Amino acid sequence: MRRIVKTTFGLGVTLGLALTAVVSFAQNQAVASADWKPKKPVQFVVMAGKGGGADKAVRLIQSIIAKNKMAPYAFTPVNKPGGSGAEALVYMKQKNGDDHTIMFTLNSFYTTPLRQPALGIDITTFTPIARMAEDTFLLWVNSDRKDINNVEDFVKAAKAKGKGWIMAGTGKNSEDNLLTDFLNKAYGLEMKYVPYKGGGKVAKQLAGNNADSTVNNPSEQLGFYQAGKTKALAAFTQKRLPLFPDAPTFNELGKDFVYFMQRTVVGAPGMSAGASAYYQKLFTKVFNTPEWQEYRTKRSLQGDLLVGDDLMAYWKNEREVHRQMLMKMGVIKG
């Protein structure tokens, strides 16, 4: 009996020491996480070309961080638009465990891995930091087209030109390609989709009359629109956008279709808990700055801030939505 009591007591002491060690380790980890800060400049990868919506957003965020002295080192934009974002995704995958490399994503974050499984990209291995907004899309034509003032006019003109009608967009089988496919099917068109590296280049093609139409984001086409070179015909949103009150939604026109594009900050796979917590806190601060909120308003950006687990759940849902869209397009099989 005495032996059992002694053994039990000894085990209790051992467990007590072990629990103390675990608690101490957890506390030390929490302190380390709270204390983490960049130790060198941070690479801010953009999975699109210069001049597009993602690129403009990143350069604004970079300036907000620098102006407000939010970080001890600079955040340096690095454009990697190749392969509809494949270049950026592979680059980030190779940065496994890197606390000083983050990325700003589009919806090609979902579509490119689905279209190119050989890349070996699993988006759930990336570190969810912060969704800063959801961008919107509109259907645009050049203002020189006096015969096109609404979607009905657009459909008539596009049908007349058939396969000769050029819809410029960003990347192959990308967001713009998905919207072009929708328009072709919804209105019985045969528009030819021509991809470019970056929404900025796409906007210039339309403004220069080198394309018949685009589905640019407001931030990409706004300068040309304000200069009177392009006009918006309709929006892929639930409600009309305040910046373009004369552009009806496709829902208003009897087509049940709404589409947004994420503007999200992503960390490399295997990023430390300390770095992840730091970036989530940093980009929450950026989100709440007057500069970012003003940019959201002026560029018709939608969506609340999402971080951490909520952002990961959003990714998983959006990946499945895009899987179904690509299947309907015939780009991938079930």
Coordinates of C-alpha atoms in Angstrom, one line a residue:
M1 CA 0.0 0.0 0.0
R2 CA 2.8 2.4 0.9
R3 CA 4.5 1.4 -2.3
I4 CA 1.5 2.4 -4.4
V5 CA 1.2 5.8 -2.6
K6 CA 4.8 6.5 -3.2
T7 CA 4.6 5.6 -6.8
T8 CA 1.6 7.8 -7.3
F9 CA 3.2 10.7 -5.5
G10 CA 6.3 10.3 -7.6
L11 CA 4.3 10.3 -10.8
G12 CA 2.4 13.4 -9.6
V13 CA 5.7 15.2 -9.1
T14 CA 6.9 14.1 -12.6
L15 CA 3.6 15.3 -14.2
G16 CA 3.8 18.5 -12.3
L17 CA 7.3 19.3 -13.5
A18 CA 6.3 18.3 -17.1
L19 CA 3.3 20.6 -17.0
T20 CA 5.3 23.4 -15.7
A21 CA 7.8 22.9 -18.5
V22 CA 5.0 22.9 -21.1
V23 CA 3.4 26.1 -19.7
S24 CA 6.8 27.8 -19.6
F25 CA 7.5 26.8 -23.2
A26 CA 4.1 28.0 -24.3
Q27 CA 4.6 31.3 -22.5
N28 CA 8.1 31.7 -24.1
Q29 CA 6.6 31.0 -27.5
A30 CA 3.8 33.5 -27.0
V31 CA 6.4 36.1 -25.9
A32 CA 8.6 35.3 -29.0
S33 CA 5.5 35.6 -31.2
A34 CA 4.5 38.9 -29.8
D35 CA 8.1 40.2 -30.1
W36 CA 8.7 39.1 -33.7
K37 CA 9.5 41.9 -36.2
P38 CA 11.1 41.9 -39.6
K39 CA 14.9 41.8 -39.5
K40 CA 15.4 42.8 -43.1
P41 CA 13.3 44.3 -46.0
V42 CA 10.1 42.3 -46.8
Q43 CA 9.5 41.1 -50.4
F44 CA 5.9 41.9 -51.4
V45 CA 5.2 39.7 -54.4
V46 CA 2.5 40.7 -56.8
M47 CA 1.1 37.8 -58.9
A48 CA 0.3 40.2 -61.7
G49 CA 2.1 42.8 -63.9
K50 CA 2.7 46.5 -63.3
G51 CA -0.1 49.0 -63.6
G52 CA -3.0 46.6 -62.7
G53 CA -5.3 46.7 -59.8
A54 CA -3.1 44.4 -57.6
D55 CA 0.0 46.3 -58.4
K56 CA -1.6 49.7 -57.6
A57 CA -2.9 48.4 -54.3
V58 CA 0.4 46.9 -53.2
R59 CA 2.3 50.2 -54.0
L60 CA -0.3 52.1 -52.0
I61 CA 0.0 49.7 -49.1
Q62 CA 3.8 50.0 -49.3
S63 CA 3.5 53.8 -49.1
I64 CA 1.1 53.7 -46.2
I65 CA 3.4 51.4 -44.2
A66 CA 6.4 53.7 -44.9
K67 CA 4.6 57.0 -44.4
N68 CA 3.2 55.9 -41.0
K69 CA 6.4 54.1 -39.9
M70 CA 4.5 51.0 -39.3
A71 CA 7.5 48.6 -39.9
P72 CA 11.2 48.7 -39.2
Y73 CA 12.1 47.8 -42.8
A74 CA 10.7 48.5 -46.2
F75 CA 8.2 46.4 -48.1
T76 CA 9.5 46.0 -51.6
P77 CA 7.0 45.1 -54.5
V78 CA 8.2 42.4 -56.8
N79 CA 6.0 41.7 -59.9
K80 CA 5.8 38.0 -61.0
P81 CA 2.9 37.8 -63.5
G82 CA 4.1 34.8 -65.6
G83 CA 1.8 31.9 -66.3
S84 CA -1.3 33.6 -64.9
G85 CA 0.3 33.8 -61.4
A86 CA 2.1 30.4 -61.7
E87 CA 5.5 32.1 -61.4
A88 CA 4.5 33.8 -58.2
L89 CA 2.9 30.7 -56.7
V90 CA 5.9 28.5 -57.4
Y91 CA 8.2 31.2 -56.1
M92 CA 6.3 31.5 -52.8
K93 CA 6.2 27.7 -52.5
Q94 CA 10.0 27.7 -52.7
K95 CA 10.1 30.3 -49.9
N96 CA 8.7 27.7 -47.4
G97 CA 9.4 28.9 -43.9
D98 CA 10.5 32.4 -45.0
D99 CA 9.2 35.1 -42.7
H100 CA 10.2 37.9 -45.0
T101 CA 8.2 37.1 -48.1
I102 CA 4.5 37.8 -48.6
M103 CA 2.3 38.0 -51.6
F104 CA -0.7 39.9 -52.9
T105 CA -3.2 37.7 -54.6
L106 CA -5.9 37.7 -57.3
N107 CA -8.4 34.9 -58.0
S108 CA -5.7 33.2 -60.0
F109 CA -4.6 32.0 -56.5
Y110 CA -7.4 29.5 -57.0
T111 CA -7.7 29.0 -60.8
T112 CA -4.0 28.5 -61.6
P113 CA -3.4 25.6 -59.2
L114 CA -6.6 24.0 -60.4
R115 CA -5.6 24.3 -64.1
Q116 CA -2.0 23.3 -63.5
P117 CA -1.9 20.5 -61.0
A118 CA 1.6 19.7 -62.0
L119 CA 2.7 22.8 -60.2
G120 CA 2.0 21.0 -56.9
I121 CA 0.4 24.0 -55.3
D122 CA -1.9 23.5 -52.4
I123 CA -3.2 26.9 -51.3
T124 CA -4.1 25.7 -47.9
T125 CA -0.4 25.4 -47.1
F126 CA 0.0 29.1 -47.5
T127 CA -0.3 31.4 -44.5
P128 CA -3.5 33.4 -44.4
I129 CA -2.7 37.0 -43.4
A130 CA -5.4 39.5 -44.4
R131 CA -8.0 40.0 -47.1
M132 CA -7.9 43.7 -47.7
A133 CA -10.8 43.9 -50.1
E134 CA -12.8 42.3 -52.9
D135 CA -12.4 44.1 -56.2
T136 CA -15.2 44.6 -58.7
F137 CA -15.6 44.2 -62.5
L138 CA -17.4 46.1 -65.2
L139 CA -17.8 45.7 -68.9
W140 CA -16.0 48.4 -70.8
V141 CA -15.8 49.7 -74.4
N142 CA -14.0 52.6 -76.0
S143 CA -15.9 55.9 -76.0
D144 CA -15.4 56.2 -79.8
R145 CA -18.0 53.5 -80.1
K146 CA -21.0 55.9 -80.3
D147 CA -23.2 53.0 -81.4
I148 CA -22.6 51.2 -78.1
N149 CA -24.3 52.8 -75.0
N150 CA -25.6 49.8 -73.2
V151 CA -25.3 46.0 -73.1
E152 CA -28.0 45.5 -75.7
D153 CA -25.9 47.7 -78.1
F154 CA -22.8 45.7 -77.1
V155 CA -24.4 42.4 -77.8
K156 CA -25.6 43.6 -81.2
A157 CA -22.1 44.8 -82.2
A158 CA -20.3 41.8 -80.8
K159 CA -22.6 39.4 -82.7
A160 CA -22.1 41.3 -85.9
K161 CA -18.3 41.0 -85.6
G162 CA -18.4 37.4 -84.4
K163 CA -15.0 35.8 -83.7
G164 CA -13.3 39.0 -84.8
W165 CA -14.5 40.8 -81.6
I166 CA -11.5 41.1 -79.3
M167 CA -12.0 40.9 -75.5
A168 CA -8.6 41.8 -73.8
G169 CA -8.0 40.4 -70.4
T170 CA -5.4 39.5 -67.8
G171 CA -4.0 36.0 -68.2
K172 CA -5.3 32.8 -69.7
N173 CA -8.3 31.1 -68.0
S174 CA -8.1 33.9 -65.4
E175 CA -10.9 36.1 -63.9
D176 CA -11.2 38.1 -67.1
N177 CA -11.4 34.9 -69.1
L178 CA -14.1 33.5 -66.8
L179 CA -16.2 36.7 -67.3
T180 CA -15.7 36.6 -71.1
D181 CA -16.9 33.0 -71.1
F182 CA -20.0 34.0 -69.1
L183 CA -20.8 36.8 -71.6
N184 CA -20.3 34.5 -74.6
K185 CA -22.6 31.9 -73.2
A186 CA -25.2 34.3 -71.7
Y187 CA -25.6 36.3 -74.9
G188 CA -24.7 33.8 -77.6
L189 CA -21.4 35.5 -78.6
E190 CA -18.2 34.3 -80.1
M191 CA -15.7 36.9 -78.7
K192 CA -12.0 36.1 -78.9
Y193 CA -10.3 36.4 -75.6
V194 CA -6.7 37.8 -75.8
P195 CA -4.6 37.7 -72.6
Y196 CA -2.1 40.2 -71.5
K197 CA 0.3 40.4 -68.5
G198 CA -1.5 42.9 -66.2
G199 CA -4.7 44.8 -66.1
G200 CA -2.9 48.0 -66.8
K201 CA -1.8 46.8 -70.2
V202 CA -5.3 45.5 -70.8
A203 CA -6.8 49.0 -70.1
K204 CA -4.3 50.6 -72.5
Q205 CA -5.4 48.2 -75.3
L206 CA -9.0 49.3 -75.0
A207 CA -8.1 53.0 -74.7
G208 CA -5.9 52.7 -77.7
N209 CA -8.6 50.9 -79.7
N210 CA -6.5 47.8 -80.0
A211 CA -9.3 45.8 -78.4
D212 CA -13.1 45.9 -78.6
S213 CA -13.9 45.5 -74.9
T214 CA -12.5 44.6 -71.5
V215 CA -13.8 43.6 -68.1
N216 CA -11.3 45.7 -66.1
N217 CA -11.5 46.6 -62.5
P218 CA -12.3 50.2 -61.7
S219 CA -8.8 50.9 -60.5
E220 CA -7.4 49.8 -63.8
Q221 CA -9.7 51.6 -66.1
L222 CA -10.5 54.7 -64.0
G223 CA -7.9 57.0 -65.5
F224 CA -9.1 56.4 -69.0
Y225 CA -12.7 56.6 -67.9
Q226 CA -12.2 60.0 -66.3
A227 CA -10.4 61.2 -69.4
G228 CA -13.4 60.3 -71.4
K229 CA -11.6 57.6 -73.4
T230 CA -13.7 54.6 -72.2
K231 CA -17.2 54.0 -70.8
A232 CA -18.7 51.4 -68.5
L233 CA -21.7 49.5 -69.7
A234 CA -22.6 47.2 -66.8
A235 CA -21.3 45.9 -63.4
F236 CA -20.8 42.3 -62.2
T237 CA -22.0 43.3 -58.7
Q238 CA -25.2 43.0 -56.6
K239 CA -25.8 46.7 -56.6
R240 CA -24.8 49.6 -58.8
L241 CA -21.4 51.1 -58.0
P242 CA -21.5 54.7 -56.8
L243 CA -18.7 55.7 -59.1
F244 CA -20.7 54.4 -62.1
P245 CA -24.4 55.1 -61.3
D246 CA -25.4 54.8 -65.0
A247 CA -24.0 51.2 -65.3
P248 CA -26.7 48.7 -64.4
T249 CA -25.8 45.3 -62.8
F250 CA -26.1 42.2 -64.9
N251 CA -28.7 41.1 -62.3
E252 CA -30.8 44.1 -63.3
L253 CA -30.5 42.9 -66.9
G254 CA -31.8 39.5 -66.1
K255 CA -28.5 37.6 -65.8
D256 CA -27.9 36.1 -62.4
F257 CA -24.2 36.6 -62.2
V258 CA -22.1 38.4 -59.6
Y259 CA -18.3 38.1 -59.4
F260 CA -15.6 39.6 -57.2
M261 CA -11.8 39.3 -57.0
Q262 CA -9.9 39.0 -53.8
R263 CA -7.2 41.5 -52.8
T264 CA -5.5 39.4 -50.2
V265 CA -2.1 39.3 -48.4
V266 CA -0.7 35.8 -48.2
G267 CA 2.4 34.5 -46.3
A268 CA 4.7 31.8 -47.5
P269 CA 4.0 28.2 -46.4
G270 CA 5.5 27.4 -43.1
M271 CA 5.7 31.0 -41.9
S272 CA 6.3 31.2 -38.1
A273 CA 3.5 31.9 -35.8
G274 CA 5.2 35.1 -34.7
A275 CA 5.6 36.5 -38.2
S276 CA 2.0 35.5 -39.1
A277 CA 0.7 37.3 -36.0
Y278 CA 2.8 40.4 -36.8
Y279 CA 1.6 40.7 -40.4
Q280 CA -2.0 40.1 -39.4
K281 CA -1.7 43.0 -36.9
L282 CA 0.1 45.2 -39.3
F283 CA -2.3 44.8 -42.2
T284 CA -5.3 45.3 -39.8
K285 CA -3.7 48.7 -39.0
V286 CA -3.2 49.4 -42.7
F287 CA -6.9 48.4 -43.5
N288 CA -8.1 50.9 -40.9
T289 CA -6.0 53.9 -42.1
P290 CA -7.8 56.8 -43.8
E291 CA -5.6 56.3 -46.9
W292 CA -6.8 52.7 -47.5
Q293 CA -10.4 53.4 -46.7
E294 CA -10.3 56.3 -49.1
Y295 CA -8.7 54.1 -51.8
R296 CA -11.4 51.5 -51.2
T297 CA -14.1 54.1 -51.8
K298 CA -12.5 55.7 -54.8
R299 CA -11.9 52.3 -56.5
S300 CA -15.2 50.7 -55.7
L301 CA -13.6 48.0 -53.5
Q302 CA -15.9 45.9 -51.5
G303 CA -15.6 43.4 -48.6
D304 CA -14.6 43.4 -45.0
L305 CA -11.3 42.6 -43.5
L306 CA -10.7 38.8 -43.1
V307 CA -7.7 37.3 -41.2
G308 CA -6.4 34.0 -40.0
D309 CA -8.8 31.1 -39.8
D310 CA -11.7 33.1 -41.3
L311 CA -9.6 33.9 -44.3
M312 CA -8.6 30.2 -44.7
A313 CA -12.3 29.2 -44.7
Y314 CA -12.9 31.9 -47.4
W315 CA -10.1 30.4 -49.5
K316 CA -11.5 26.9 -49.3
N317 CA -15.0 28.1 -50.3
E318 CA -13.8 30.3 -53.2
R319 CA -11.5 27.5 -54.5
E320 CA -14.6 25.2 -54.8
V321 CA -16.6 28.0 -56.5
H322 CA -13.8 28.4 -59.0
R323 CA -13.5 24.6 -59.5
Q324 CA -17.1 24.5 -60.5
M325 CA -16.7 27.5 -62.9
L326 CA -13.7 25.9 -64.6
M327 CA -15.5 22.6 -65.0
K328 CA -18.4 24.4 -66.7
M329 CA -15.9 26.1 -69.0
G330 CA -14.5 22.7 -69.9
V331 CA -11.0 23.7 -68.7
I332 CA -10.7 21.0 -66.0
K333 CA -12.5 17.7 -65.3
G334 CA -14.3 16.8 -62.2

